[in-house]
Amino acid sequence: MRSRVFSPVEIGGVALRNRVFVSAHTTNFGVGFLPTDRHVAYHAERARGGAGLIITEPLRVHATSLGRAGGLSASPAALPGLTRIVDAVRAEGAAIFTQITHAGRHSENVFERSAAWGPSARRWNVAGSVPHAMARREMTEVRTAYADAARLAAKAGFQGVEIHFGHGHLLHQFISPAANTRTDCYGGDLDARLRYPLEVLDAVLDAVGTEIAVGVRMSADELVGGGQTLDEGERIAELVDTTRELAFLNVSVASYTVPSIGHHVADMSEGHTPYLAQTLAVARRCERTPVLAACRFVDLDDAERGLAAGLAAVAMTRAHIADPHLLAKAAAGRERDIRPCVSCNFCIGEIAGHRPITCMVNPAAGREADWPAVPEATGRPGRIVVVGGGAAGAEAAAVAAERGHTVTLWESGGELGGQLRTGRRGAGRGHLDRLRAHQHRRLAALGVPIRPHRAAASDVLAESPDAVVVATGAVRRARVVPGWGRALTPEEALAGRDWAGHLVLVLDDEGGWTTSSVAETVARAGARVHVVTSAGTALWAVSEYSRMTAVERLRSLGVSLWTSADADVRAGVVTITSTLTGVATEVAGVRDVVAIDPPDALDDLSGALAEAGVPVHVVGDAVAPRSLLEAVAEGHAVGRTI
């Protein structure tokens, strides 16, 4: 038991049963920018699992900030749905706040066909739209909209609101010199750039400050050249702490620019609590305001460490997406049963793709009403054989066993994990093994035997199964490269070779984490690396937020990323030719070539089994090679329905 994690705390007069909260994050469950039953079920599940506080996703305060179609607006029409969310969460014993925001220049509003608004006519990146520079009357209109949104939140029963001063949203755009180039009294030095955010804060405090808790979310450091610095973050914290009666200050890092925002949702490559030092630097400037923090608190050890350093509460948001019941399990002495978040960032990648949130390790995320935490027991227990112990097969076996089936799992490699066993070898990818280890513990607890055997159809039929799950994955074939010969496979490249001083050519036709892992691992081992792909974007199959930081790391290691290019190898010299310009570049001294192609689905069982009359379900890469997200989701779905 961790004494700090499970100790109660009061935030702005609101009692929390423990010091772990779920921070605001978009789910894309909205329909017509209004709450749905999915919101109710999603948040209620995390409250039921023991979270002390849930901060729901932002209410967009103004028509110029609606952005994603699945988001939520602060329209009065949202009131009934918001009230249902509040009632469901509070009924489970958790406190509930909401966030209010305007996304500013990021709100390109393709659904409303309206211009984005910002402090200045400065794009957030080269592909972004030029925003409309807000006039004073428009600033007044939006300030009023913030106050109206806070009143709506109070009317719905929320116990607090969080005003977003960070992450490159509108108020942060006023704060950041990288976004605010105004020459009036709202631009210039930090005091001038803070003027409008503080006016908004004052308007909200005047509107609801005596009814509900009012706090601020901020970025300690924007992590952008020319943007808001950590020194400025500390000054902002000190200013609001000494001049406003705030219920809390919720601190993280970054803004919605590339690659900064990738650090806000730091993936496994950045380690545990990578920006805790910046958060604590800001917290030290607050003498009376409780400071909350977010950014990759992976487990309860991380949470306890942050609390011991003086934080009032810590967010374990992605951890709660992965396992809504992590706190309840820990309190019951079942910490080893917690489904681990590995920070793969599929969740935020789905949001960026305008799809409802889901989770690689917890396919039930976002489907709580249909898929309860404890699967419904089968009415007809049977003998199930699962062939293949990768992520898909292990998930199918576990869920089927939980429902009451007698399950046997056959794994030819002897060790569970499939592609996880290779992926965990890559630099910064070791946390993938947390999923493999969890699946192994889960199966052991359920008494599922694992047979180290390569199964033929006759072996399976000899078991007289009632159903078979084929999860045999996919296999990579070595490529013969003209002018070179047989190239190394990714598995060979990640097998611990000596790369010091080598010049390595990586031919990428897959664009996923395998390529990133190979290039980073080899470069960190001392090689000079050239990655060549015919695609127009490097690592196109990596989720957007992680791709930003992966590319940043590769560039820092000196890896050359050649896109829209072809490679021709002759006698240790590679000629890299741009397919856009036709310009050719020669790189001499190639010592190794690694070819990364999509693997081939491996299923030599389902046809024979089906012909024998056995119900067969093929899942994961055995259907077609894809990502771990699809593999675990398909295994889980079969386990629920078989």
XYZ file of C-alpha atoms in Angstrom:
642
model
C 0.000 0.000 0.000
C 1.364 3.428 -0.911
C 0.517 5.877 1.831
C 0.573 9.051 -0.241
C -1.319 7.704 -3.243
C -4.232 6.534 -1.128
C -4.352 9.466 1.280
C -7.291 11.855 0.810
C -6.757 15.468 -0.196
C -8.893 18.556 -0.632
C -8.641 20.599 -3.825
C -10.517 23.885 -3.820
C -12.849 22.667 -1.112
C -13.559 19.416 -2.973
C -12.636 16.235 -1.119
C -10.770 13.590 -3.149
C -10.568 10.036 -1.813
C -7.017 9.650 -3.128
C -4.383 11.638 -4.981
C -4.578 10.095 -8.452
C -6.708 11.726 -11.133
C -7.597 11.293 -14.774
C -6.691 14.460 -16.676
C -8.757 16.004 -19.443
C -8.376 14.211 -22.764
C -10.523 14.218 -25.878
C -12.350 10.945 -26.558
C -14.069 11.741 -29.868
C -17.263 10.165 -28.524
C -19.292 13.301 -29.197
C -22.076 13.440 -31.771
C -22.918 16.884 -33.048
C -20.470 18.211 -30.418
C -22.752 16.879 -27.666
C -22.172 14.202 -24.978
C -23.245 10.613 -25.594
C -23.834 7.410 -23.662
C -20.245 6.431 -24.437
C -18.982 9.378 -22.380
C -21.132 8.328 -19.447
C -19.963 4.706 -19.506
C -16.309 5.605 -20.106
C -15.973 8.039 -17.209
C -18.150 6.002 -14.842
C -15.876 2.971 -15.366
C -12.805 4.918 -14.279
C -14.653 6.327 -11.288
C -15.801 2.811 -10.388
C -12.190 1.678 -10.566
C -11.129 4.084 -7.847
C -9.895 7.346 -9.453
C -9.997 10.209 -6.968
C -10.847 12.852 -9.567
C -11.871 12.845 -13.193
C -11.426 15.946 -15.327
C -13.507 15.479 -18.436
C -12.450 16.524 -21.879
C -12.645 20.211 -22.750
C -15.839 22.050 -23.435
C -15.087 24.209 -26.464
C -16.308 27.605 -25.421
C -17.021 29.209 -28.782
C -18.207 28.290 -32.275
C -14.729 29.094 -33.645
C -13.214 26.360 -31.479
C -15.232 23.278 -32.308
C -12.465 21.559 -34.258
C -12.806 17.778 -34.182
C -16.273 16.469 -34.925
C -16.174 14.160 -31.902
C -15.387 16.890 -29.396
C -17.733 18.684 -27.022
C -19.102 22.193 -27.164
C -20.235 24.420 -24.315
C -23.631 24.829 -25.953
C -26.639 24.853 -23.592
C -27.806 21.794 -25.529
C -24.958 19.859 -23.887
C -26.409 20.335 -20.395
C -28.490 17.113 -20.120
C -25.600 14.937 -21.302
C -23.076 16.675 -19.069
C -25.373 16.233 -16.088
C -25.608 12.504 -16.785
C -21.799 12.242 -16.852
C -21.529 14.105 -13.549
C -24.195 11.993 -11.868
C -22.621 8.724 -13.052
C -19.130 9.655 -11.862
C -20.207 11.013 -8.495
C -22.354 7.945 -7.882
C -19.130 5.902 -8.014
C -17.408 8.065 -5.409
C -15.087 10.164 -7.563
C -14.981 13.944 -7.795
C -15.462 15.476 -11.236
C -14.203 18.662 -12.881
C -14.246 19.692 -16.514
C -11.879 21.692 -18.669
C -12.894 24.741 -20.679
C -10.847 25.908 -23.637
C -10.590 27.502 -27.039
C -8.077 25.841 -29.351
C -7.307 29.073 -31.177
C -5.281 28.776 -34.355
C -5.569 24.969 -34.295
C -9.358 25.137 -34.727
C -9.504 25.099 -38.485
C -13.183 24.168 -38.274
C -13.472 22.162 -41.470
C -16.965 21.151 -40.311
C -18.207 24.721 -39.974
C -16.024 26.155 -42.759
C -14.969 29.052 -40.550
C -11.536 30.577 -40.041
C -9.433 29.770 -37.005
C -8.893 32.581 -34.516
C -5.650 33.451 -32.795
C -3.783 36.346 -31.211
C -1.897 36.934 -34.469
C -2.036 35.824 -38.080
C 0.702 33.255 -37.515
C 0.273 29.589 -38.494
C 1.121 26.852 -36.023
C 3.021 24.982 -38.755
C 3.660 25.238 -42.458
C 0.612 23.104 -43.263
C -1.714 24.970 -40.907
C -4.198 27.597 -41.968
C -3.423 31.252 -41.389
C -5.617 32.262 -38.442
C -7.683 35.387 -38.133
C -5.989 37.837 -35.742
C -8.599 38.551 -33.087
C -9.908 42.085 -32.703
C -10.700 43.496 -29.260
C -14.436 42.919 -29.692
C -13.760 39.261 -30.558
C -11.538 38.864 -27.535
C -14.376 40.230 -25.403
C -16.794 37.799 -27.051
C -14.564 34.806 -26.322
C -13.881 35.977 -22.766
C -17.633 36.071 -22.182
C -17.928 32.618 -23.731
C -15.446 31.254 -21.164
C -17.585 32.637 -18.346
C -20.737 31.186 -19.924
C -19.041 27.783 -20.263
C -18.077 27.865 -16.593
C -21.678 28.659 -15.639
C -22.845 25.736 -17.782
C -20.368 23.449 -16.001
C -21.600 24.589 -12.593
C -25.221 24.087 -13.643
C -24.393 20.533 -14.818
C -23.016 19.742 -11.368
C -19.279 19.771 -12.041
C -17.371 20.505 -8.853
C -14.653 22.419 -10.628
C -13.426 23.846 -13.912
C -9.943 23.949 -15.358
C -9.057 26.854 -17.655
C -6.459 25.839 -20.231
C -3.452 28.173 -20.284
C -1.189 25.580 -21.925
C -0.505 23.150 -24.766
C -0.748 25.794 -27.456
C -4.457 26.433 -27.001
C -5.701 29.996 -27.502
C -4.724 31.398 -24.109
C -1.292 29.805 -24.415
C -0.995 31.335 -27.866
C -1.358 34.742 -26.212
C 1.323 33.767 -23.661
C 3.800 32.363 -26.194
C 6.072 34.762 -28.095
C 6.189 32.120 -30.825
C 2.473 32.696 -31.485
C 1.796 36.232 -30.242
C 3.281 39.042 -32.336
C 0.710 41.674 -31.361
C 1.850 45.273 -30.949
C -1.031 46.409 -28.727
C -1.253 46.022 -24.954
C -1.764 42.246 -25.366
C 1.624 41.645 -26.984
C 5.242 42.282 -26.092
C 6.708 41.288 -22.729
C 5.355 38.470 -20.585
C 3.119 40.738 -18.510
C 1.439 42.022 -21.677
C 1.113 38.555 -23.193
C -0.465 37.308 -19.967
C -3.023 40.116 -19.851
C -5.753 38.385 -21.876
C -5.453 34.948 -20.200
C -5.711 36.673 -16.810
C -8.746 38.626 -17.975
C -10.378 35.333 -18.947
C -9.445 33.816 -15.583
C -10.915 36.796 -13.766
C -14.129 36.540 -15.793
C -14.512 32.873 -14.822
C -13.712 33.557 -11.171
C -16.305 36.327 -11.152
C -18.849 34.004 -12.784
C -18.469 30.848 -10.665
C -15.573 31.263 -8.261
C -17.834 31.138 -5.223
C -19.748 28.066 -6.477
C -17.122 25.635 -7.744
C -13.361 25.173 -7.746
C -11.519 27.100 -10.457
C -8.033 26.048 -11.532
C -5.588 26.523 -14.382
C -3.822 24.031 -16.650
C -0.462 25.295 -17.874
C 2.696 24.244 -19.645
C 5.816 24.568 -17.525
C 7.877 24.834 -20.701
C 6.563 25.075 -24.235
C 9.557 23.102 -25.571
C 9.566 25.299 -28.669
C 12.384 27.539 -29.837
C 11.281 31.119 -29.285
C 8.291 30.002 -27.239
C 7.375 30.186 -23.561
C 10.353 29.089 -21.481
C 10.577 27.321 -18.139
C 11.652 30.599 -16.522
C 8.473 32.193 -17.833
C 6.454 29.190 -16.648
C 7.813 29.705 -13.140
C 6.930 33.411 -13.267
C 3.391 32.633 -14.468
C 2.900 30.191 -11.603
C 4.162 32.678 -9.036
C 1.932 35.408 -10.430
C -1.316 33.429 -10.370
C -0.426 31.935 -6.993
C -0.005 35.351 -5.386
C -2.764 37.319 -7.117
C -5.679 34.917 -7.637
C -7.602 32.556 -5.361
C -7.022 29.438 -7.414
C -8.162 25.963 -6.398
C -5.228 24.312 -8.190
C -2.568 24.614 -10.856
C -2.257 21.584 -13.152
C 1.175 21.477 -14.792
C 2.599 19.583 -17.762
C 4.693 20.620 -20.776
C 4.606 21.444 -24.490
C 2.305 23.029 -27.044
C 0.553 21.958 -30.217
C 3.522 22.383 -32.495
C 5.772 19.742 -34.031
C 7.502 17.978 -32.309
C 6.646 19.664 -29.005
C 3.210 18.116 -28.553
C 4.722 14.666 -28.925
C 6.516 15.287 -25.623
C 3.253 16.220 -23.925
C 2.105 12.645 -24.570
C 5.567 11.170 -24.052
C 5.768 7.597 -25.288
C 7.769 4.742 -23.779
C 11.014 5.953 -25.356
C 11.138 8.919 -22.947
C 11.095 6.830 -19.777
C 9.163 7.409 -16.563
C 8.002 10.954 -15.601
C 10.365 12.589 -18.119
C 9.321 16.164 -17.268
C 8.856 15.892 -13.512
C 11.791 18.229 -12.881
C 10.167 21.031 -14.878
C 6.877 20.506 -13.091
C 8.523 20.641 -9.681
C 10.392 23.817 -10.645
C 7.024 25.449 -11.277
C 5.497 23.944 -8.138
C 8.215 25.440 -5.977
C 7.007 28.911 -6.955
C 3.538 28.257 -5.509
C 3.172 28.947 -1.790
C -0.584 28.499 -1.442
C -1.943 26.887 -4.619
C -1.990 23.059 -4.757
C -0.044 21.808 -7.789
C -1.198 18.830 -9.846
C 0.917 17.236 -12.546
C 0.630 15.130 -15.689
C 3.003 13.446 -18.146
C 3.752 9.749 -18.089
C 3.301 8.694 -14.509
C 3.515 5.073 -15.608
C 2.745 3.262 -12.375
C 2.009 3.840 -8.712
C 5.709 4.029 -7.863
C 5.915 7.051 -10.171
C 2.840 8.542 -8.533
C 4.234 8.049 -5.025
C 7.523 9.667 -6.040
C 5.767 12.731 -7.460
C 3.617 13.102 -4.361
C 6.644 12.739 -2.101
C 8.206 15.669 -3.973
C 5.313 17.905 -2.946
C 2.656 17.509 -5.631
C -0.936 17.497 -4.381
C -2.115 14.929 -6.947
C -0.824 13.261 -10.107
C -2.515 12.241 -13.342
C -2.335 8.650 -14.528
C -4.497 9.193 -17.577
C -3.183 6.718 -20.114
C -2.716 4.224 -17.294
C -6.457 4.549 -16.576
C -7.277 4.092 -20.245
C -5.294 0.849 -20.109
C -6.825 -0.302 -16.817
C -9.704 1.705 -15.313
C -9.474 -0.401 -12.147
C -5.782 0.032 -11.418
C -6.342 1.785 -8.085
C -8.966 -0.684 -6.899
C -6.642 -3.565 -7.795
C -3.725 -1.988 -5.978
C -5.838 -1.267 -2.897
C -6.911 -4.917 -2.859
C -3.322 -6.162 -3.028
C -3.665 -7.188 -6.679
C -1.140 -4.803 -8.212
C 0.343 -7.585 -10.364
C -3.058 -7.900 -12.050
C -3.004 -4.308 -13.325
C -3.043 -4.167 -17.116
C 0.021 -2.010 -17.880
C 0.057 1.074 -20.041
C 3.125 0.867 -22.268
C 2.672 4.384 -23.702
C 2.470 3.144 -27.274
C 0.338 6.219 -28.100
C -2.236 4.388 -30.191
C -4.834 6.125 -28.000
C -3.808 9.660 -28.943
C -3.135 8.521 -32.500
C -6.782 7.532 -32.866
C -7.836 10.952 -31.609
C -5.543 12.676 -34.111
C -7.209 10.587 -36.815
C -10.677 11.829 -35.774
C -11.601 8.366 -34.500
C -12.970 7.424 -31.070
C -10.300 6.692 -28.508
C -9.244 3.110 -27.914
C -6.260 1.331 -26.373
C -3.836 -1.327 -27.533
C -3.712 -3.157 -24.215
C -7.381 -2.550 -23.362
C -9.648 -2.946 -26.394
C -12.661 -2.355 -24.117
C -11.700 1.317 -23.736
C -14.542 3.292 -25.262
C -16.772 0.210 -25.348
C -17.504 -0.065 -21.632
C -21.272 -0.343 -22.087
C -20.889 -3.293 -24.473
C -17.795 -4.936 -22.989
C -17.877 -4.868 -19.161
C -14.609 -5.219 -17.259
C -15.503 -8.778 -16.278
C -16.575 -10.627 -19.459
C -19.938 -12.328 -19.318
C -19.652 -16.045 -18.582
C -20.315 -18.337 -21.513
C -23.508 -20.327 -21.490
C -21.808 -23.245 -23.223
C -18.313 -23.925 -21.846
C -16.186 -25.738 -24.378
C -12.656 -26.842 -25.265
C -10.806 -24.081 -27.077
C -7.406 -24.451 -28.706
C -5.469 -21.269 -29.454
C -2.547 -21.697 -31.830
C -0.002 -18.921 -31.472
C 1.063 -17.094 -28.322
C 1.660 -13.630 -29.689
C -0.323 -10.623 -28.499
C -3.485 -11.696 -30.363
C -3.433 -15.335 -29.306
C -2.625 -14.628 -25.673
C -5.466 -12.095 -25.453
C -7.956 -14.480 -27.052
C -6.909 -17.302 -24.722
C -7.174 -15.181 -21.585
C -10.587 -13.705 -22.343
C -12.006 -17.080 -23.377
C -10.713 -18.636 -20.152
C -12.163 -15.794 -18.085
C -15.540 -16.594 -19.596
C -15.342 -20.223 -18.459
C -13.937 -22.107 -21.449
C -11.210 -24.728 -21.058
C -8.366 -23.260 -23.072
C -5.057 -24.655 -24.294
C -2.519 -22.390 -25.969
C 0.165 -23.728 -28.308
C 3.212 -21.563 -28.955
C 5.949 -22.876 -31.235
C 8.567 -20.482 -29.872
C 8.193 -21.632 -26.300
C 7.938 -18.046 -24.995
C 4.846 -15.908 -25.359
C 4.980 -12.596 -27.163
C 5.355 -13.105 -30.896
C 6.466 -9.786 -32.394
C 6.681 -8.306 -28.885
C 9.791 -10.424 -28.355
C 11.480 -8.653 -31.250
C 10.026 -5.213 -30.600
C 11.250 -5.088 -26.994
C 14.874 -5.270 -28.203
C 14.662 -1.892 -29.918
C 16.110 1.195 -28.279
C 13.456 2.768 -26.072
C 10.956 -0.019 -26.752
C 11.626 -2.221 -23.747
C 8.276 -1.424 -22.133
C 6.603 -3.598 -24.755
C 7.738 -6.468 -22.585
C 5.367 -5.233 -19.862
C 2.457 -6.336 -22.055
C 4.043 -9.725 -22.749
C 4.739 -10.277 -19.044
C 1.199 -9.232 -18.110
C -0.331 -11.654 -20.588
C 1.876 -14.455 -19.251
C 0.850 -13.768 -15.628
C -2.793 -13.548 -16.622
C -2.746 -16.914 -18.385
C -0.889 -18.540 -15.506
C -3.446 -17.241 -13.013
C -6.232 -18.641 -15.181
C -4.536 -22.021 -15.405
C -4.171 -21.941 -19.178
C -1.476 -24.463 -20.187
C 1.073 -23.317 -22.758
C 2.422 -26.061 -24.991
C 5.748 -25.349 -26.723
C 4.820 -27.090 -29.932
C 4.407 -26.189 -33.595
C 0.901 -27.440 -34.254
C -0.167 -29.258 -37.403
C -3.846 -29.573 -38.270
C -3.797 -33.231 -37.200
C -2.458 -32.262 -33.753
C -5.231 -29.757 -33.252
C -7.937 -32.152 -34.403
C -6.623 -34.759 -31.982
C -7.666 -32.443 -29.149
C -11.319 -32.617 -30.292
C -11.741 -28.866 -29.832
C -15.085 -27.103 -29.918
C -13.381 -24.152 -31.591
C -9.900 -23.097 -32.660
C -8.320 -19.659 -32.715
C -5.527 -19.359 -35.264
C -3.139 -16.612 -34.180
C 0.018 -17.781 -35.915
C 1.079 -14.276 -36.871
C 3.231 -13.394 -39.830
C 6.739 -14.156 -41.014
C 9.362 -11.857 -42.531
C 11.223 -13.014 -45.613
C 14.799 -11.964 -46.225
C 15.084 -9.694 -49.267
C 17.742 -10.143 -51.917
C 18.870 -6.641 -52.871
C 20.248 -6.253 -56.418
C 23.898 -5.294 -56.345
C 24.224 -6.399 -52.726
C 22.696 -9.800 -52.069
C 20.774 -10.975 -49.047
C 19.895 -8.099 -46.728
C 19.525 -8.444 -42.981
C 16.036 -8.839 -41.562
C 14.896 -6.580 -38.701
C 15.133 -9.516 -36.319
C 18.779 -9.997 -37.273
C 19.484 -6.279 -36.977
C 18.054 -6.221 -33.438
C 19.877 -9.342 -32.288
C 22.707 -7.498 -30.527
C 25.286 -7.178 -33.305
C 28.337 -4.911 -33.085
C 27.516 -1.806 -35.128
C 30.315 0.532 -34.080
C 31.781 2.349 -37.081
C 29.455 0.707 -39.603
C 27.609 2.556 -42.340
C 24.158 0.977 -42.512
C 21.552 1.332 -45.237
C 17.962 0.694 -44.157
C 15.526 0.108 -47.011
C 12.087 0.873 -45.619
C 8.928 -0.388 -47.271
C 6.934 -0.690 -44.029
C 7.128 2.725 -42.346
C 6.373 1.545 -38.832
C 7.974 1.082 -35.443
C 10.209 -1.673 -36.769
C 12.016 0.810 -38.984
C 12.288 3.391 -36.229
C 13.590 0.814 -33.751
C 16.181 -0.606 -36.130
C 17.487 2.814 -37.147
C 17.637 4.151 -33.581
C 19.160 0.993 -32.100
C 21.865 0.764 -34.760
C 22.645 4.485 -34.552
C 22.913 4.395 -30.751
C 25.334 1.480 -31.140
C 27.708 3.668 -33.139
C 26.652 3.259 -36.759
C 25.961 5.911 -39.357
C 22.505 5.188 -40.733
C 20.680 6.099 -43.939
C 16.975 5.225 -44.118
C 15.570 5.272 -47.647
C 11.889 4.998 -48.534
C 9.818 5.671 -51.622
C 7.056 7.085 -49.397
C 6.700 10.827 -49.055
C 6.799 10.723 -45.225
C 9.225 9.021 -42.898
C 7.696 6.474 -40.485
C 4.242 7.049 -41.932
C 2.719 4.096 -40.068
C 3.811 5.305 -36.611
C 1.072 7.133 -34.709
C 1.333 10.847 -35.334
C 2.439 12.052 -31.910
C 5.142 9.409 -31.513
C 6.325 9.944 -35.082
C 7.207 13.547 -34.214
C 9.540 12.587 -31.402
C 10.909 9.498 -33.155
C 12.019 11.623 -36.108
C 13.476 14.157 -33.692
C 15.532 11.433 -31.965
C 16.743 9.948 -35.236
C 17.879 13.329 -36.497
C 19.688 14.006 -33.200
C 21.561 10.717 -33.720
C 22.636 11.772 -37.198
C 20.322 9.366 -39.023
C 19.635 10.507 -42.579
C 15.981 10.077 -43.575
C 15.533 9.966 -47.328
C 11.884 10.152 -48.418
C 10.458 9.980 -51.956
C 13.665 8.248 -52.930
C 15.045 5.091 -54.513
C 18.303 3.353 -53.620
C 20.657 1.487 -55.934
C 23.551 -0.443 -54.366
C 26.720 -1.346 -56.238
C 30.012 -2.498 -54.672
C 29.389 -0.857 -51.326
C 28.186 2.418 -52.830
C 24.528 3.378 -52.601
C 23.088 5.873 -55.041
C 20.039 7.561 -53.534
C 17.847 9.257 -56.120
C 14.997 11.626 -55.345
C 11.859 10.603 -57.203
C 10.703 14.239 -56.999
C 13.750 15.994 -58.442
C 15.800 13.235 -60.010
C 18.872 14.416 -58.089
C 21.197 11.533 -57.149
C 23.476 11.351 -54.115
C 26.222 8.766 -53.679
C 27.078 7.351 -50.252
C 30.175 5.150 -50.184
C 31.314 2.576 -47.658
C 28.095 0.707 -46.966
C 28.857 -2.170 -44.584
C 25.349 -3.514 -43.959
C 21.936 -3.389 -45.595
C 18.720 -3.976 -43.663
C 15.539 -4.453 -45.681
C 12.245 -3.858 -43.894
C 9.249 -5.186 -45.788
C 5.768 -6.031 -44.552
C 5.721 -9.637 -43.348
C 3.574 -12.341 -44.904
C 0.518 -13.631 -43.054
C 1.159 -17.149 -41.789
C -1.912 -19.367 -41.733
C -1.524 -22.961 -42.831
C -4.147 -24.323 -40.446
C -7.532 -22.677 -40.866
C -8.367 -24.254 -44.251
C -7.805 -27.839 -43.109
C -9.565 -27.271 -39.799
C -12.587 -25.699 -41.444
C -12.817 -28.605 -43.899
C -12.846 -30.961 -40.905
C -15.872 -29.108 -39.565
C -14.176 -27.332 -36.670
C -15.220 -23.688 -36.065
C -12.123 -21.594 -36.787
C -11.364 -17.963 -35.960
C -8.290 -16.320 -37.506
C -6.978 -13.214 -35.730
C -4.121 -10.745 -35.810
C -1.309 -10.880 -38.328
C -2.420 -14.335 -39.448
C -5.266 -12.476 -41.216
C -2.991 -9.745 -42.579
C 0.088 -8.040 -41.095
C -0.932 -4.936 -39.165
C -0.121 -3.333 -35.831
C -0.391 -4.537 -32.242
C -3.546 -2.460 -31.885
C -5.459 -4.636 -34.350
C -3.871 -7.847 -33.094
C -4.943 -7.395 -29.471
C -8.356 -6.011 -30.460
C -9.156 -9.014 -32.654
C -7.953 -11.476 -30.032
C -10.072 -9.756 -27.398
C -13.172 -9.689 -29.599
C -12.908 -13.397 -30.376
C -12.402 -14.194 -26.713
C -15.597 -12.291 -25.898
C -17.728 -14.031 -28.507
C -16.385 -17.561 -28.967
